Coordinates of C-alpha atoms in Angstrom, one line a residue:
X26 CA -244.9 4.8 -56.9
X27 CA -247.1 8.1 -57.7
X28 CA -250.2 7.6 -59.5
X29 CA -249.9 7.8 -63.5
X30 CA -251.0 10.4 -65.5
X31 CA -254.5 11.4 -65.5
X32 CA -256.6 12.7 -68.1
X33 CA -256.9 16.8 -66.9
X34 CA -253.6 16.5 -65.9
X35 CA -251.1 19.3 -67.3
X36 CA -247.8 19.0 -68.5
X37 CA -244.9 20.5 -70.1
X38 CA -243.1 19.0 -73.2
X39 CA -239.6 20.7 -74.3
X40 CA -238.3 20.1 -77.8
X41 CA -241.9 19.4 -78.7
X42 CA -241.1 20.3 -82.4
X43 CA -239.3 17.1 -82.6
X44 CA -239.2 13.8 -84.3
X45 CA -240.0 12.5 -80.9
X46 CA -241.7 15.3 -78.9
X47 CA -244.7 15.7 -81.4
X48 CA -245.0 11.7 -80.6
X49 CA -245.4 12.2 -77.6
X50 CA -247.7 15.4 -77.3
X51 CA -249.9 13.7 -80.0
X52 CA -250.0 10.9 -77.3
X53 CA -250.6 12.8 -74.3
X54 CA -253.5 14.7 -76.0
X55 CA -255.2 11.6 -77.0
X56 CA -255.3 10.5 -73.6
X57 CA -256.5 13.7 -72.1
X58 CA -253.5 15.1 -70.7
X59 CA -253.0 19.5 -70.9
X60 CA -249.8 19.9 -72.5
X61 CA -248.0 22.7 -72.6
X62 CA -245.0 23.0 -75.3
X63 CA -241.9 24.3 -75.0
X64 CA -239.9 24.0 -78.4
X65 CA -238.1 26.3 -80.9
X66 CA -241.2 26.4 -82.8
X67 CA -242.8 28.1 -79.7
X68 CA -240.1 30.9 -79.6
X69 CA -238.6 29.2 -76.7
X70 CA -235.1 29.3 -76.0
X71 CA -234.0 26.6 -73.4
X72 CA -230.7 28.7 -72.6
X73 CA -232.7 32.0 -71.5
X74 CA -236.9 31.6 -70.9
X75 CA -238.7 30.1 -68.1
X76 CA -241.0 27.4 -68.3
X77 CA -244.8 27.7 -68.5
X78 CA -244.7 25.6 -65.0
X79 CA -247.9 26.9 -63.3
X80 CA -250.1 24.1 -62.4
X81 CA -247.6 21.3 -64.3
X82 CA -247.8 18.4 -62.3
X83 CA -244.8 16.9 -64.8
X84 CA -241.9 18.2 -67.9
X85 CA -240.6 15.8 -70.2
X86 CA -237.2 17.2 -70.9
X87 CA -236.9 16.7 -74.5
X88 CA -235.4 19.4 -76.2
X89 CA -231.4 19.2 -77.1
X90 CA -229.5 19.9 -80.0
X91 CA -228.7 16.7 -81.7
X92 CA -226.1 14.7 -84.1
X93 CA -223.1 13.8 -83.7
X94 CA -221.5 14.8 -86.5
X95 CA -222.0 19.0 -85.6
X96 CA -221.3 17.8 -82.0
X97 CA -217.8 17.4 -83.1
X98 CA -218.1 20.9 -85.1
X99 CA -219.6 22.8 -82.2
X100 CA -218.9 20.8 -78.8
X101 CA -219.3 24.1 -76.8
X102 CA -222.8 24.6 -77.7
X103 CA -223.7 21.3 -77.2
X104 CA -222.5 21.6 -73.8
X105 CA -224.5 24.4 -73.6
X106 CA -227.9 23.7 -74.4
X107 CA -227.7 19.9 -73.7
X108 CA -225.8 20.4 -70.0
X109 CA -226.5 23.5 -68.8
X110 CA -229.9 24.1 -70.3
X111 CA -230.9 20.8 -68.7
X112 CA -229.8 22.2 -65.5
X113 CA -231.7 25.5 -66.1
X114 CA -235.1 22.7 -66.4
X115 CA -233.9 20.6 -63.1
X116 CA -233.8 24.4 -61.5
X117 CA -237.3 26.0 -62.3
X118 CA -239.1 22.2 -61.7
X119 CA -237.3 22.1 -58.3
X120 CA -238.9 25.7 -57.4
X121 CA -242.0 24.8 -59.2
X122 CA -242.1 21.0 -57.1
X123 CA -242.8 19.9 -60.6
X124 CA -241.4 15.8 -61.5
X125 CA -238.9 15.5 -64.3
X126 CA -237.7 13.0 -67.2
X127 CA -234.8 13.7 -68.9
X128 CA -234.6 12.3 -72.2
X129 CA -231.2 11.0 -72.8
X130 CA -228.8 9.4 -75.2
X131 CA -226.2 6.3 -75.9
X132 CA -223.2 6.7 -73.5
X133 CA -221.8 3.5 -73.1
X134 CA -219.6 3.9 -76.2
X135 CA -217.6 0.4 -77.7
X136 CA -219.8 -2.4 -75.1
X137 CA -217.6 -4.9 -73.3
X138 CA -220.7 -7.5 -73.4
X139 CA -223.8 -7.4 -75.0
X140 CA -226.4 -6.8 -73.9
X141 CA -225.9 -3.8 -72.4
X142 CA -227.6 -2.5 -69.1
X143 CA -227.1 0.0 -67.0
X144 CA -224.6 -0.8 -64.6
X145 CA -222.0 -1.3 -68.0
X146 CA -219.2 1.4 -67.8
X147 CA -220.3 4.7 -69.9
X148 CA -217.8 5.6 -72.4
X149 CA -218.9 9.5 -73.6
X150 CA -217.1 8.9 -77.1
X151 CA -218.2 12.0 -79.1
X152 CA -218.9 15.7 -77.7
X153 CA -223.2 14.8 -78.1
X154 CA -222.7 11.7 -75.4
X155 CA -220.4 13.6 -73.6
X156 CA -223.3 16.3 -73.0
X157 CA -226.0 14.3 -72.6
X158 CA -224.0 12.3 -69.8
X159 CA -224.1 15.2 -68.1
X160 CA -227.4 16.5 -68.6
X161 CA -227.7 13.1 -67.0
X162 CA -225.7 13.4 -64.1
X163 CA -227.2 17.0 -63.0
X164 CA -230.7 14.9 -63.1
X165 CA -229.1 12.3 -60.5
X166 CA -227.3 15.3 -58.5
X167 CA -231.0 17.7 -58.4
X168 CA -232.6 14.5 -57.7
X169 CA -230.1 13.5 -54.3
X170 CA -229.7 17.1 -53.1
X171 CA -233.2 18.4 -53.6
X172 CA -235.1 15.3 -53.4
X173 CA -236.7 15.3 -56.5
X174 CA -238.8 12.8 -58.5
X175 CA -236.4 12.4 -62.0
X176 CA -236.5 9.6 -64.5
X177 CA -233.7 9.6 -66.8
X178 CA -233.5 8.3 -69.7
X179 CA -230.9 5.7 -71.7
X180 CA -232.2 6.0 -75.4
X181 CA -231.2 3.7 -78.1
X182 CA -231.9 4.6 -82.0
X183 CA -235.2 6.0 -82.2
X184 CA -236.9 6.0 -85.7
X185 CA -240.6 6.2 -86.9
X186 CA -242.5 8.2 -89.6
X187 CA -241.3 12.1 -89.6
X188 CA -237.7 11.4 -88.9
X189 CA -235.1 13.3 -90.7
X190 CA -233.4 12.1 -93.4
X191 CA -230.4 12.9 -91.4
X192 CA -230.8 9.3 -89.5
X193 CA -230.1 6.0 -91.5
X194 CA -233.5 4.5 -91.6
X195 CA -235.4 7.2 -93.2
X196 CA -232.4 7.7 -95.5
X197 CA -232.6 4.3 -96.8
X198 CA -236.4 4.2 -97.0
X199 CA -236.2 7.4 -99.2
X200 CA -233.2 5.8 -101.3
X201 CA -235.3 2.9 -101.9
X202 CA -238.8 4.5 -102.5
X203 CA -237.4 6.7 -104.9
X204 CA -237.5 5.8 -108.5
X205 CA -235.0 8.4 -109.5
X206 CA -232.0 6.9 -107.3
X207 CA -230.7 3.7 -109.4
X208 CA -229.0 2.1 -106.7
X209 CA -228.6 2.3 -102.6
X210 CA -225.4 4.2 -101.6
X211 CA -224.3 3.9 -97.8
X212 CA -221.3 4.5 -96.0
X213 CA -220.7 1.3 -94.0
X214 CA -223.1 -2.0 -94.4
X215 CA -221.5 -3.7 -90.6
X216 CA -222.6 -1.5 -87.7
X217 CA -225.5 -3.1 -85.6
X218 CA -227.6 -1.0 -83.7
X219 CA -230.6 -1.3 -81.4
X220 CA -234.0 0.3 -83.5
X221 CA -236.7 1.3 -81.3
X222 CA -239.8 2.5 -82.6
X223 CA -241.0 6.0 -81.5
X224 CA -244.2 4.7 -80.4
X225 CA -242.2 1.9 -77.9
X226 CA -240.2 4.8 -76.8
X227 CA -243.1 7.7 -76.2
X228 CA -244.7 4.3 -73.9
X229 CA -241.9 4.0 -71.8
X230 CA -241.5 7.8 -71.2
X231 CA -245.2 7.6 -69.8
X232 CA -244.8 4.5 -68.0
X233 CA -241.5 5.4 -66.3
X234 CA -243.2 8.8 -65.0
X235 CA -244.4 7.4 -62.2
X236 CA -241.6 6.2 -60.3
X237 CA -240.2 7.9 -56.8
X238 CA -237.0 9.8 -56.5
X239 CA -234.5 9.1 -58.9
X240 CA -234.5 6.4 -61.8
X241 CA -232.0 5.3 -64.9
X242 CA -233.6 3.1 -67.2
X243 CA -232.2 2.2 -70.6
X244 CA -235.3 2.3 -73.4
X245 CA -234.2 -0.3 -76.4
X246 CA -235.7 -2.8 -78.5
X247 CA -233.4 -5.6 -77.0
X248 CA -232.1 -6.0 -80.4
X249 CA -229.7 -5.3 -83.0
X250 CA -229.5 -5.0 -86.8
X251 CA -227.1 -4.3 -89.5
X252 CA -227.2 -1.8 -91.6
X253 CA -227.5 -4.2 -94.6
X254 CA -230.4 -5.8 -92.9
X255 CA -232.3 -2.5 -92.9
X256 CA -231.4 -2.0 -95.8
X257 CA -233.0 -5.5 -96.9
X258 CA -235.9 -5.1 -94.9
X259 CA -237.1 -2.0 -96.0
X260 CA -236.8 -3.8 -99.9
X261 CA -238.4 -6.6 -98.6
X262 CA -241.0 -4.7 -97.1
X263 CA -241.8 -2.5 -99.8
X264 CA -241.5 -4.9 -102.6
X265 CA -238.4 -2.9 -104.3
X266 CA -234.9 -3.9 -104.9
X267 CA -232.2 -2.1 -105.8
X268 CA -228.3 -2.4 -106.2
X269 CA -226.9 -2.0 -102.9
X270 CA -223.3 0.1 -103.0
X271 CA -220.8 0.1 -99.7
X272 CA -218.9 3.0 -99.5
X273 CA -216.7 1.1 -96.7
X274 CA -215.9 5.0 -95.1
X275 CA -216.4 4.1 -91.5
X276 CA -217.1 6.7 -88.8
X277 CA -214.5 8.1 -86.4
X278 CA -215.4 5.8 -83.5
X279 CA -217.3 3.7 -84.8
X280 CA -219.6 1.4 -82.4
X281 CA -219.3 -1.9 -84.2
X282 CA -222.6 -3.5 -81.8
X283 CA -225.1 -2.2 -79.7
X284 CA -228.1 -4.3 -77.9
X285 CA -230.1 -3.1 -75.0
X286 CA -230.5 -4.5 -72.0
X287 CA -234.3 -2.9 -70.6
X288 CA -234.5 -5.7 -67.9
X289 CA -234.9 -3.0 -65.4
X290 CA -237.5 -0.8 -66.6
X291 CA -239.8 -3.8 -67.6
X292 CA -239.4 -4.9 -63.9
X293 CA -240.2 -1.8 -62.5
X294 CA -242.7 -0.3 -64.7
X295 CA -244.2 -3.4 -66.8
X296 CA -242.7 -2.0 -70.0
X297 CA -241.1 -4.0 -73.0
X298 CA -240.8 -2.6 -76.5
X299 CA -244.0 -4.2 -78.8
X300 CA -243.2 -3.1 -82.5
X301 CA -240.2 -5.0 -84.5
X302 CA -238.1 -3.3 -87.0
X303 CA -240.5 -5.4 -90.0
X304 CA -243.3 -4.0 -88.6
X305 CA -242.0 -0.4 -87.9
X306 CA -240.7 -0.1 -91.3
X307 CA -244.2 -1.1 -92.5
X308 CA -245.7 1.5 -90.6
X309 CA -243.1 4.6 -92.2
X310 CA -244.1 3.5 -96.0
X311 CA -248.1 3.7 -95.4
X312 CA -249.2 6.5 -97.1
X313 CA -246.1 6.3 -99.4
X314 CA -245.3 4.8 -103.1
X315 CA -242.4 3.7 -104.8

């Protein structure tokens, strides 16, 4: 394996203007690392500027449009930015000699057994995994040809403070903090998914860096909850309680499970997610009142 990160070190983050990418450059600067951002914020635009690659040992590939619901609206440009703008990043790193992980997404679609890990068939079920699948396989096809040093990663739901509201768990903690919303309203209570905390995630994107040639690891908690059990532990948590209303509207192709199977990157890189959904809700209301 190549030797981890060292404080001096420079870097390049993409999407750094992100739920997750500020995560992870707050991170990286606290432990002494140069990073370089890449984001819309920066004037950057994946599909047509080069990288600030000169003396990058590393880019974390974050940036991507995101949502599946405008995925379906717009699947061209989020082929685009999420395929061929990751193939633009595997291009200037190759001619730079610079390492590369590629953030990516859930592609398994409906799982035939839970958990899942990474040998389970993928299933690209909306126009966002279809993209990010193959973001995913130019990483694997750079890394063969070229013999490049790529990590790519599996990511399940990701939440943490500074989410959008546009993503269930900040939706329902607003809901519930505020006193001017009489009751919870939500689309569909059933659905299980697998919550990672951002801080678990922006761990095993440093970890993972130092692996050789090509990796896929998936990045999970390892397990799932309902939507009505985030909804009653966020209540519990913050001590409020309010009428819960199911709309019963489910999603077109709707996942009904989804657990995480991250046996292989805790083998290979010593990494397991540390914060449970309790304890991660806990964290996005301090600071906050109902």
């Amino acid at each position: 394996m190549r030797t981890a990160l060292q404080a001096g070190d420079r870097v390049v983050v993409t999407g750094a203007g992100g739920f997750l990418g500020r995560r992870l450059v707050e991170r990286l600067r606290a432990d002494g690392i140069d990073v370089l951002t890449a984001g819309r914020g920066d004037g950057f635009d994946l599909l047509a500027d080069a990288l600030p690659l000169d003396g990058v040992a590393h880019v974390f590939h974050l940036a991507a449009e995101t949502g599946v619901p405008d995925a379906w609206n717009d699947p061209v440009r989020f082929h685009l930015v999420n395929t061929h703008g990751t193939v633009r990043v595997l291009d200037q790193c190759r001619r730079a000699g610079c390492s590369l992980t590629y953030v990516g997404a859930y592609i398994y679609g409906v799982p035939q057994t839970l958990p899942i890990d990474e040998q389970h068939r993928v299933d690209a079920n909306n126009p966002y995994a279809f993209s990010k699948w193959m973001g995913e396989q130019a990483c694997e096809w750079y890394a063969g040809l070229y013999a490049m040093d790529v990590v790519a990663i599996r990511l399940f739901n990701t939440y943490g403070p500074g989410q959008s509201d546009r993503f269930l768990i900040p939706k329902i903690v607003d809901q519930v903090l505020d006193p001017a919303t009489p009751a919870i309203e939500l689309m569909d209570l059933q659905p299980r998914r697998d919550y990672l905390y951002v801080d678990d995630a922006v761990e095993a994107l440093i970890r993972s860096r130092a692996v050789d040639g090509y990796a896929l690891y998936n990045v999970g908690s390892g397990q799932s909850h309902s939507v009505s059990e985030v909804v009653e532990t966020v209540m519990a948590v913050s001590g409020v309680r309010k009428p819960v209303v199911d709309l019963q509207r489910q999603r077109p192709n709707e996942i009904p499970d989804v657990r995480a199977d991250c046996a292989h990157i805790g083998q290979a890189c010593g990494w397991s997610a540390r914060v449970g959904l309790a304890e991660g809700i806990a964290r996005m209301l301090e600071g906050r009142s109902p």
